[in-house]
């Protein structure tokens, strides 16, 4: 809620932030999942998101923000935009593209010696979603990523992250 208010206030003076806020709104409205994990979705649910014109518009807006804002946006804004685009691609079943972006977000966030709130948020959720995608192919690596995501969630008191990591333990059946 507070994040959304900040985005709205910032978007009044910054056209790129306005595009980002519009993309997030479209993604939240037309691309949300009725379940926690990608593997729980039916092919029909994935196609509904993949073929939605508003999701395509959101993707285009994210890409415009990244292209136009490469030199003018803060590192945190770029990281957030890349994470949101990765999540959007993930929800469309474009797993390879999403994986590449999640890895890029993680790599960028790990470069910071003093991580910001934005960087920790993006790192936490990129690790979580990448762990979800990696679980079948490399269970041990995925469990380590879930553990790191959980540690960040607990340290930063991210309620959504704490909840998602508990769901992951139940769904994927690990400790």
mmCIF file of C-alpha atoms in Angstrom:
data_model
loop_
_atom_site.group_PDB
_atom_site.id
_atom_site.type_symbol
_atom_site.label_atom_id
_atom_site.label_comp_id
_atom_site.label_asym_id
_atom_site.label_seq_id
_atom_site.Cartn_x
_atom_site.Cartn_y
_atom_site.Cartn_z
ATOM 1 C CA UNK A 1 0.000 0.000 0.000
ATOM 2 C CA UNK A 2 2.735 2.469 0.980
ATOM 3 C CA UNK A 3 4.843 1.362 -1.996
ATOM 4 C CA UNK A 4 1.881 2.076 -4.292
ATOM 5 C CA UNK A 5 1.431 5.589 -2.792
ATOM 6 C CA UNK A 6 5.113 6.368 -3.273
ATOM 7 C CA UNK A 7 4.888 5.179 -6.890
ATOM 8 C CA UNK A 8 1.879 7.416 -7.529
ATOM 9 C CA UNK A 9 3.519 10.478 -5.970
ATOM 10 C CA UNK A 10 6.786 9.851 -7.825
ATOM 11 C CA UNK A 11 4.978 9.226 -11.123
ATOM 12 C CA UNK A 12 3.491 12.719 -11.058
ATOM 13 C CA UNK A 13 6.927 14.224 -11.712
ATOM 14 C CA UNK A 14 8.652 11.346 -13.521
ATOM 15 C CA UNK A 15 7.185 9.973 -16.778
ATOM 16 C CA UNK A 16 9.178 6.727 -16.505
ATOM 17 C CA UNK A 17 7.826 6.121 -13.014
ATOM 18 C CA UNK A 18 4.355 6.766 -14.396
ATOM 19 C CA UNK A 19 4.901 4.065 -17.037
ATOM 20 C CA UNK A 20 6.225 1.685 -14.388
ATOM 21 C CA UNK A 21 3.247 2.342 -12.105
ATOM 22 C CA UNK A 22 0.855 1.733 -15.018
ATOM 23 C CA UNK A 23 2.612 -1.538 -15.897
ATOM 24 C CA UNK A 24 2.436 -2.725 -12.276
ATOM 25 C CA UNK A 25 -1.269 -1.904 -12.136
ATOM 26 C CA UNK A 26 -1.939 -3.833 -15.363
ATOM 27 C CA UNK A 27 0.144 -6.761 -14.138
ATOM 28 C CA UNK A 28 -1.653 -6.857 -10.784
ATOM 29 C CA UNK A 29 -5.077 -6.596 -12.441
ATOM 30 C CA UNK A 30 -4.673 -8.992 -15.375
ATOM 31 C CA UNK A 31 -1.679 -11.189 -14.562
ATOM 32 C CA UNK A 32 -2.120 -12.349 -10.998
ATOM 33 C CA UNK A 33 -2.243 -16.039 -10.151
ATOM 34 C CA UNK A 34 -4.999 -17.800 -8.235
ATOM 35 C CA UNK A 35 -2.274 -20.067 -6.762
ATOM 36 C CA UNK A 36 1.179 -19.656 -5.184
ATOM 37 C CA UNK A 37 3.332 -21.577 -7.663
ATOM 38 C CA UNK A 38 3.667 -21.770 -11.428
ATOM 39 C CA UNK A 39 3.454 -25.582 -11.421
ATOM 40 C CA UNK A 40 -0.035 -25.359 -9.909
ATOM 41 C CA UNK A 41 -1.386 -23.497 -12.945
ATOM 42 C CA UNK A 42 -3.284 -25.181 -15.725
ATOM 43 C CA UNK A 43 -2.282 -24.617 -19.341
ATOM 44 C CA UNK A 44 -5.519 -22.668 -19.767
ATOM 45 C CA UNK A 45 -4.628 -20.287 -16.906
ATOM 46 C CA UNK A 46 -1.149 -19.680 -18.346
ATOM 47 C CA UNK A 47 -2.561 -19.022 -21.823
ATOM 48 C CA UNK A 48 -5.109 -16.590 -20.411
ATOM 49 C CA UNK A 49 -2.247 -14.473 -19.054
ATOM 50 C CA UNK A 50 -0.008 -15.034 -22.079
ATOM 51 C CA UNK A 51 -2.635 -13.890 -24.575
ATOM 52 C CA UNK A 52 -3.959 -10.923 -22.601
ATOM 53 C CA UNK A 53 -3.536 -7.596 -24.429
ATOM 54 C CA UNK A 54 -3.120 -5.727 -21.124
ATOM 55 C CA UNK A 55 -0.250 -8.028 -20.113
ATOM 56 C CA UNK A 56 1.414 -7.363 -23.469
ATOM 57 C CA UNK A 57 1.006 -3.631 -22.818
ATOM 58 C CA UNK A 58 2.533 -4.022 -19.337
ATOM 59 C CA UNK A 59 5.505 -5.883 -20.831
ATOM 60 C CA UNK A 60 6.019 -3.131 -23.410
ATOM 61 C CA UNK A 61 5.874 -0.469 -20.684
ATOM 62 C CA UNK A 62 8.486 -2.284 -18.571
ATOM 63 C CA UNK A 63 10.767 -2.612 -21.600
ATOM 64 C CA UNK A 64 10.320 1.091 -22.439
ATOM 65 C CA UNK A 65 11.205 2.057 -18.869
ATOM 66 C CA UNK A 66 14.367 -0.059 -19.031
ATOM 67 C CA UNK A 67 15.399 1.314 -22.433
ATOM 68 C CA UNK A 68 14.606 4.962 -21.745
ATOM 69 C CA UNK A 69 15.741 4.959 -18.128
ATOM 70 C CA UNK A 70 19.039 3.153 -18.450
ATOM 71 C CA UNK A 71 21.008 6.332 -17.732
ATOM 72 C CA UNK A 72 18.472 8.294 -15.694
ATOM 73 C CA UNK A 73 16.840 5.826 -13.287
ATOM 74 C CA UNK A 74 18.277 4.869 -9.934
ATOM 75 C CA UNK A 75 19.753 1.364 -9.619
ATOM 76 C CA UNK A 76 16.847 0.457 -7.330
ATOM 77 C CA UNK A 77 14.276 1.491 -9.941
ATOM 78 C CA UNK A 78 16.050 -0.553 -12.608
ATOM 79 C CA UNK A 79 16.262 -3.603 -10.326
ATOM 80 C CA UNK A 80 12.575 -3.307 -9.428
ATOM 81 C CA UNK A 81 11.552 -2.958 -13.073
ATOM 82 C CA UNK A 82 13.636 -5.981 -14.109
ATOM 83 C CA UNK A 83 12.131 -8.025 -11.276
ATOM 84 C CA UNK A 84 8.580 -7.026 -12.233
ATOM 85 C CA UNK A 85 9.270 -7.873 -15.891
ATOM 86 C CA UNK A 86 10.718 -11.258 -14.855
ATOM 87 C CA UNK A 87 7.608 -11.989 -12.812
ATOM 88 C CA UNK A 88 5.387 -11.004 -15.737
ATOM 89 C CA UNK A 89 7.303 -13.305 -18.108
ATOM 90 C CA UNK A 90 7.199 -16.085 -15.504
ATOM 91 C CA UNK A 91 3.426 -15.773 -15.282
ATOM 92 C CA UNK A 92 3.199 -16.092 -19.068
ATOM 93 C CA UNK A 93 5.190 -19.321 -19.019
ATOM 94 C CA UNK A 94 8.226 -17.683 -20.644
ATOM 95 C CA UNK A 95 10.497 -19.432 -18.183
ATOM 96 C CA UNK A 96 13.874 -19.028 -19.911
ATOM 97 C CA UNK A 97 13.434 -15.259 -20.236
ATOM 98 C CA UNK A 98 12.195 -14.979 -16.655
ATOM 99 C CA UNK A 99 15.099 -17.074 -15.361
ATOM 100 C CA UNK A 100 17.619 -14.847 -17.146
ATOM 101 C CA UNK A 101 16.097 -11.712 -15.607
ATOM 102 C CA UNK A 102 15.842 -13.239 -12.110
ATOM 103 C CA UNK A 103 19.533 -14.172 -12.357
ATOM 104 C CA UNK A 104 20.382 -10.648 -13.518
ATOM 105 C CA UNK A 105 18.508 -9.121 -10.558
ATOM 106 C CA UNK A 106 20.244 -11.480 -8.111
ATOM 107 C CA UNK A 107 23.682 -10.783 -9.600
ATOM 108 C CA UNK A 108 23.128 -7.010 -9.498
ATOM 109 C CA UNK A 109 21.827 -7.044 -5.922
ATOM 110 C CA UNK A 110 24.788 -9.104 -4.723
ATOM 111 C CA UNK A 111 27.174 -6.415 -5.993
ATOM 112 C CA UNK A 112 26.001 -4.008 -3.285
ATOM 113 C CA UNK A 113 28.030 -4.135 -0.079
ATOM 114 C CA UNK A 114 25.330 -2.135 1.733
ATOM 115 C CA UNK A 115 22.064 -3.409 0.230
ATOM 116 C CA UNK A 116 19.124 -1.038 0.186
ATOM 117 C CA UNK A 117 15.559 -1.923 1.117
ATOM 118 C CA UNK A 118 14.668 -2.043 -2.594
ATOM 119 C CA UNK A 119 17.616 -4.277 -3.395
ATOM 120 C CA UNK A 120 16.824 -6.669 -0.532
ATOM 121 C CA UNK A 121 13.176 -6.798 -1.605
ATOM 122 C CA UNK A 122 14.094 -7.630 -5.214
ATOM 123 C CA UNK A 123 16.750 -10.132 -4.115
ATOM 124 C CA UNK A 124 14.351 -11.858 -1.728
ATOM 125 C CA UNK A 125 11.616 -12.355 -4.305
ATOM 126 C CA UNK A 126 13.929 -13.097 -7.255
ATOM 127 C CA UNK A 127 15.592 -15.834 -5.177
ATOM 128 C CA UNK A 128 12.188 -17.200 -4.222
ATOM 129 C CA UNK A 129 10.860 -17.348 -7.790
ATOM 130 C CA UNK A 130 14.122 -18.707 -9.209
ATOM 131 C CA UNK A 131 14.135 -21.406 -6.498
ATOM 132 C CA UNK A 132 10.600 -22.323 -7.526
ATOM 133 C CA UNK A 133 11.708 -22.742 -11.147
ATOM 134 C CA UNK A 134 14.901 -24.604 -10.202
ATOM 135 C CA UNK A 135 13.388 -27.047 -7.713
ATOM 136 C CA UNK A 136 12.755 -29.942 -10.104
ATOM 137 C CA UNK A 137 16.175 -29.773 -11.768
ATOM 138 C CA UNK A 138 18.346 -28.962 -8.717
ATOM 139 C CA UNK A 139 16.567 -29.495 -5.416
ATOM 140 C CA UNK A 140 19.591 -28.645 -3.223
ATOM 141 C CA UNK A 141 20.299 -25.372 -5.023
ATOM 142 C CA UNK A 142 16.617 -24.433 -4.817
ATOM 143 C CA UNK A 143 16.473 -25.157 -1.081
ATOM 144 C CA UNK A 144 19.497 -22.876 -0.542
ATOM 145 C CA UNK A 145 17.787 -20.103 -2.509
ATOM 146 C CA UNK A 146 14.562 -20.565 -0.523
ATOM 147 C CA UNK A 147 16.617 -20.390 2.696
ATOM 148 C CA UNK A 148 18.313 -17.155 1.634
ATOM 149 C CA UNK A 149 14.986 -15.663 0.570
ATOM 150 C CA UNK A 150 13.495 -16.673 3.916
ATOM 151 C CA UNK A 151 16.423 -15.151 5.828
ATOM 152 C CA UNK A 152 15.990 -11.820 4.023
ATOM 153 C CA UNK A 153 12.210 -11.931 4.568
ATOM 154 C CA UNK A 154 12.647 -12.537 8.288
ATOM 155 C CA UNK A 155 15.369 -9.902 8.688
ATOM 156 C CA UNK A 156 13.399 -7.255 6.765
ATOM 157 C CA UNK A 157 10.040 -8.445 8.150
ATOM 158 C CA UNK A 158 8.522 -8.962 4.687
ATOM 159 C CA UNK A 159 5.195 -10.542 5.574
ATOM 160 C CA UNK A 160 4.554 -11.696 2.001
ATOM 161 C CA UNK A 161 8.025 -13.247 1.757
ATOM 162 C CA UNK A 162 7.659 -15.043 5.090
ATOM 163 C CA UNK A 163 4.280 -16.409 4.024
ATOM 164 C CA UNK A 164 5.490 -17.499 0.570
ATOM 165 C CA UNK A 165 8.515 -19.283 2.006
ATOM 166 C CA UNK A 166 6.275 -21.191 4.453
ATOM 167 C CA UNK A 167 4.046 -22.173 1.523
ATOM 168 C CA UNK A 168 7.122 -23.332 -0.418
ATOM 169 C CA UNK A 169 8.196 -25.617 2.441
ATOM 170 C CA UNK A 170 4.743 -27.200 2.486
ATOM 171 C CA UNK A 171 4.347 -27.420 -1.283
ATOM 172 C CA UNK A 172 7.835 -28.706 -2.095
ATOM 173 C CA UNK A 173 8.069 -30.691 1.169
ATOM 174 C CA UNK A 174 11.452 -29.699 2.537
ATOM 175 C CA UNK A 175 12.667 -28.385 5.907
#
